[in-house]
Amino acid sequence: MKLKRVLQYAQFLLQDTVEAGDIVVDATAGNGYDTTFLAQLVGENGHVFAFDVQKQAVESTQNRLQVEGLSKRVSVILDGHENVDQYVKETISAAIFNLGYLPGSEHEVITKPNTTLKAIESLLSLLKVGGIIVLVIYYGHEGGKEERDQVIEYVSHLPQKKVHALRYEFINQKNDPPFIIALEKMKEL
Ligand code: SAH
């Protein structure tokens, strides 16, 4: 297959950007798949800060990291990504978001436009020049389309000399498939 699937493309972007020793953020830890992937990329001298507001997600992420022997490289934080500034003081090379609800949970806790946008703004200022933020946008659930639209509205007005904003999306698939927004920082904001 020539065209990378959405999740493959998200991982490709991270892999292409993150180097051993880097500091990175998983803004929505969920079941911890991306946290684990990032922990492998940063190596033993790097660090991952992973956020989730649900205890269930934090525990699931911690368990996965433990099984993989990667716990030491990761701080799993039970708090919203909108508070990332309070925990991360270093320059980061990448961040990832999976918007929506935690798969396998009640669909009550979902990411929300205001907090998502606040987190993107904070992460853009923590990001090094050449770093990227990847958002995997799931929008099939209630409230998902509002969040999608607000994120697109926000990122499409970022100054183009400072941030390159990309949308990667299959346009002939049914059932609201997720798509990617990727932001590459080109200059200090
Ligand atoms: N829809 C994706 C997974 C999304 S998981 C899929 O199907 O694979 C989204 C995670 O974000 C959930 O675990 C949820 O608890 C978490 N979340 C919601 N609001 C958050 C916030 N403000 N900060 C950090 N995590 C949040």
Coordinates of C-alpha atoms and ligand atoms in Angstrom, one line a residue:
M1 CA 0.0 0.0 0.0
K2 CA 1.5 3.3 -1.0
L3 CA -0.7 5.7 1.0
K4 CA 0.0 5.3 4.6
R5 CA -3.1 4.8 6.8
V6 CA -3.9 7.6 9.2
L7 CA -2.4 5.9 12.3
Q8 CA 0.6 4.7 10.3
Y9 CA 1.2 8.2 9.1
A10 CA 0.9 9.7 12.6
Q11 CA 3.6 7.2 13.8
F12 CA 5.7 7.9 10.7
L13 CA 5.7 11.6 11.5
L14 CA 6.8 11.0 15.1
Q15 CA 9.5 8.6 14.1
D16 CA 10.8 11.0 11.6
T17 CA 11.1 13.8 14.2
V18 CA 11.9 12.3 17.6
E19 CA 15.5 11.4 18.4
A20 CA 17.0 9.5 21.3
G21 CA 17.3 11.8 24.3
D22 CA 14.3 14.0 23.3
I23 CA 11.5 15.2 25.6
V24 CA 8.0 14.7 24.1
V25 CA 4.4 14.8 25.1
D26 CA 1.5 12.4 24.7
A27 CA -1.4 14.8 25.3
T28 CA -4.1 12.0 25.5
A29 CA -2.5 8.8 27.0
G30 CA -5.7 6.7 26.5
N31 CA -4.7 3.1 26.5
G32 CA -1.0 4.0 26.2
Y33 CA -0.1 2.8 22.7
D34 CA 1.4 6.1 21.6
T35 CA 3.0 6.7 25.0
T36 CA 4.8 3.3 24.6
F37 CA 5.8 4.1 21.0
L38 CA 7.2 7.5 22.1
A39 CA 9.0 5.9 25.1
Q40 CA 10.8 3.6 22.6
L41 CA 11.7 6.6 20.4
V42 CA 13.2 8.7 23.1
G43 CA 15.4 6.0 24.5
E44 CA 16.7 5.7 28.0
N45 CA 18.0 9.3 28.1
G46 CA 14.8 10.9 26.9
H47 CA 11.5 11.5 28.6
V48 CA 7.8 11.3 27.8
F49 CA 5.1 13.3 29.6
A50 CA 1.8 11.6 29.2
F51 CA -1.5 13.2 30.2
D52 CA -5.0 11.9 30.8
V53 CA -7.9 13.0 32.9
Q54 CA -9.2 9.5 33.5
K55 CA -7.8 7.2 36.2
Q56 CA -8.6 4.2 34.0
A57 CA -6.4 5.6 31.2
V58 CA -3.5 6.4 33.5
E59 CA -3.6 2.9 35.0
S60 CA -3.9 1.2 31.6
T61 CA -0.9 3.3 30.3
Q62 CA 1.2 2.6 33.4
N63 CA 0.5 -1.2 33.1
R64 CA 1.5 -1.2 29.4
L65 CA 4.7 0.7 30.2
Q66 CA 5.5 -1.7 33.0
V67 CA 5.1 -4.8 30.8
E68 CA 7.4 -3.2 28.2
G69 CA 9.9 -2.1 30.9
L70 CA 9.6 1.5 29.9
S71 CA 8.1 3.1 33.1
K72 CA 11.3 5.0 34.0
R73 CA 11.2 7.0 30.8
V74 CA 7.6 8.3 31.3
S75 CA 5.7 10.5 33.7
V76 CA 2.1 9.6 33.5
I77 CA 0.1 12.5 34.8
L78 CA -3.5 12.4 35.9
D79 CA -4.4 15.9 34.8
G80 CA -5.7 17.7 31.7
H81 CA -3.3 18.6 28.8
E82 CA -4.4 22.2 29.2
N83 CA -2.2 22.3 32.2
V84 CA 0.9 21.0 30.4
D85 CA 2.8 24.2 31.3
Q86 CA 2.7 23.3 35.0
Y87 CA 4.6 20.0 34.4
V88 CA 6.8 20.5 31.3
K89 CA 9.4 23.2 31.5
E90 CA 11.8 21.8 28.9
T91 CA 11.8 22.3 25.1
I92 CA 10.0 19.4 23.4
S93 CA 10.5 17.9 19.9
A94 CA 7.0 16.4 19.5
A95 CA 3.5 16.0 20.9
I96 CA 0.6 13.8 19.9
F97 CA -3.1 14.0 20.6
N98 CA -5.9 11.4 19.9
L99 CA -9.1 13.3 20.2
G100 CA -12.4 11.8 21.2
Y101 CA -13.2 9.2 23.9
L102 CA -11.2 6.4 25.4
P103 CA -11.9 3.2 23.4
G104 CA -13.5 0.6 25.6
S105 CA -14.8 3.1 28.2
E106 CA -18.1 4.7 28.7
H107 CA -18.1 7.5 26.1
E108 CA -18.7 10.2 28.8
V109 CA -15.2 11.7 29.0
I110 CA -14.2 13.3 25.7
T111 CA -11.7 15.9 24.7
K112 CA -13.2 19.3 24.4
P113 CA -12.5 22.3 22.1
N114 CA -11.4 24.9 24.7
T115 CA -9.0 22.6 26.5
T116 CA -7.7 21.1 23.3
L117 CA -6.9 24.5 21.9
K118 CA -5.3 25.7 25.1
A119 CA -3.0 22.7 25.0
I120 CA -2.1 23.1 21.4
E121 CA -1.2 26.7 22.1
S122 CA 1.0 25.8 25.1
L123 CA 2.7 22.9 23.3
L124 CA 3.5 25.2 20.3
S125 CA 5.4 27.4 22.6
L126 CA 7.2 24.5 24.2
L127 CA 8.1 23.0 20.8
K128 CA 11.5 23.4 19.3
V129 CA 11.9 24.8 15.8
G130 CA 11.7 21.7 13.6
G131 CA 9.4 19.9 16.1
I132 CA 5.9 18.7 15.3
I133 CA 2.5 18.3 16.9
V134 CA 0.3 15.6 15.5
L135 CA -3.4 15.5 16.1
V136 CA -5.5 12.4 15.2
I137 CA -9.0 13.8 15.0
Y138 CA -11.8 11.4 15.7
Y139 CA -15.1 13.3 15.3
G140 CA -17.9 10.6 14.9
H141 CA -19.1 11.0 18.5
E142 CA -21.4 13.7 19.9
G143 CA -19.5 17.0 20.1
G144 CA -16.8 15.6 17.8
K145 CA -17.7 17.8 14.9
E146 CA -17.6 21.0 16.9
E147 CA -14.2 20.1 18.2
R148 CA -13.0 19.2 14.7
D149 CA -14.2 22.5 13.3
Q150 CA -12.7 24.6 16.1
V151 CA -9.3 22.9 15.8
I152 CA -9.3 23.5 12.0
E153 CA -10.4 27.1 12.4
Y154 CA -7.5 27.6 14.9
V155 CA -4.7 25.9 13.0
S156 CA -5.7 27.4 9.7
H157 CA -5.0 30.8 11.1
L158 CA -1.5 30.1 12.5
P159 CA 1.0 32.4 10.8
Q160 CA 2.4 30.4 7.9
K161 CA 6.0 31.6 8.2
K162 CA 6.1 30.2 11.8
V163 CA 4.0 27.1 11.6
H164 CA 3.3 24.7 8.7
A165 CA -0.2 23.2 9.1
L166 CA -1.1 20.0 7.2
R167 CA -4.3 18.0 6.9
Y168 CA -3.9 14.3 5.9
E169 CA -7.3 12.7 5.2
F170 CA -8.9 10.0 3.1
I171 CA -11.9 11.6 1.5
N172 CA -13.9 8.7 0.3
Q173 CA -14.2 6.6 3.4
K174 CA -17.5 6.0 5.3
N175 CA -18.3 6.4 9.0
D176 CA -16.3 9.5 9.9
P177 CA -12.8 8.0 9.8
P178 CA -10.1 9.9 11.8
F179 CA -7.8 12.3 10.0
I180 CA -4.6 14.0 10.9
I181 CA -3.6 17.6 11.5
A182 CA 0.1 18.0 11.8
L183 CA 1.9 21.2 12.8
E184 CA 5.6 21.8 12.1
K185 CA 7.2 24.8 13.9
M186 CA 9.4 26.7 11.5
K187 CA 10.3 29.8 13.6
E188 CA 9.8 30.9 17.2
L189 CA 6.3 32.3 17.6
Ligands
SAH1 N1 -10.7 8.2 19.9 C1 -9.3 7.6 20.0 C2 -8.8 7.6 21.4 C3 -9.0 8.9 22.1 S1 -8.5 8.7 23.7 C4 -9.4 6.2 19.5 O1 -10.5 5.7 19.2 O2 -8.3 5.5 19.5 C5 -8.8 10.3 24.3 C6 -8.3 10.4 25.7 O3 -8.2 11.7 26.0 C7 -9.2 9.7 26.7 O4 -8.5 8.7 27.4 C8 -9.7 10.8 27.6 O5 -9.8 10.5 29.0 C9 -8.6 11.8 27.4 N2 -8.9 13.2 27.7 C10 -10.1 13.9 27.7 N3 -9.9 15.1 28.0 C11 -8.6 15.3 28.3 C12 -7.8 16.4 28.8 N4 -8.3 17.6 29.0 N5 -6.5 16.2 29.0 C13 -5.9 15.0 28.8 N6 -6.6 13.9 28.4 C14 -7.9 14.1 28.1

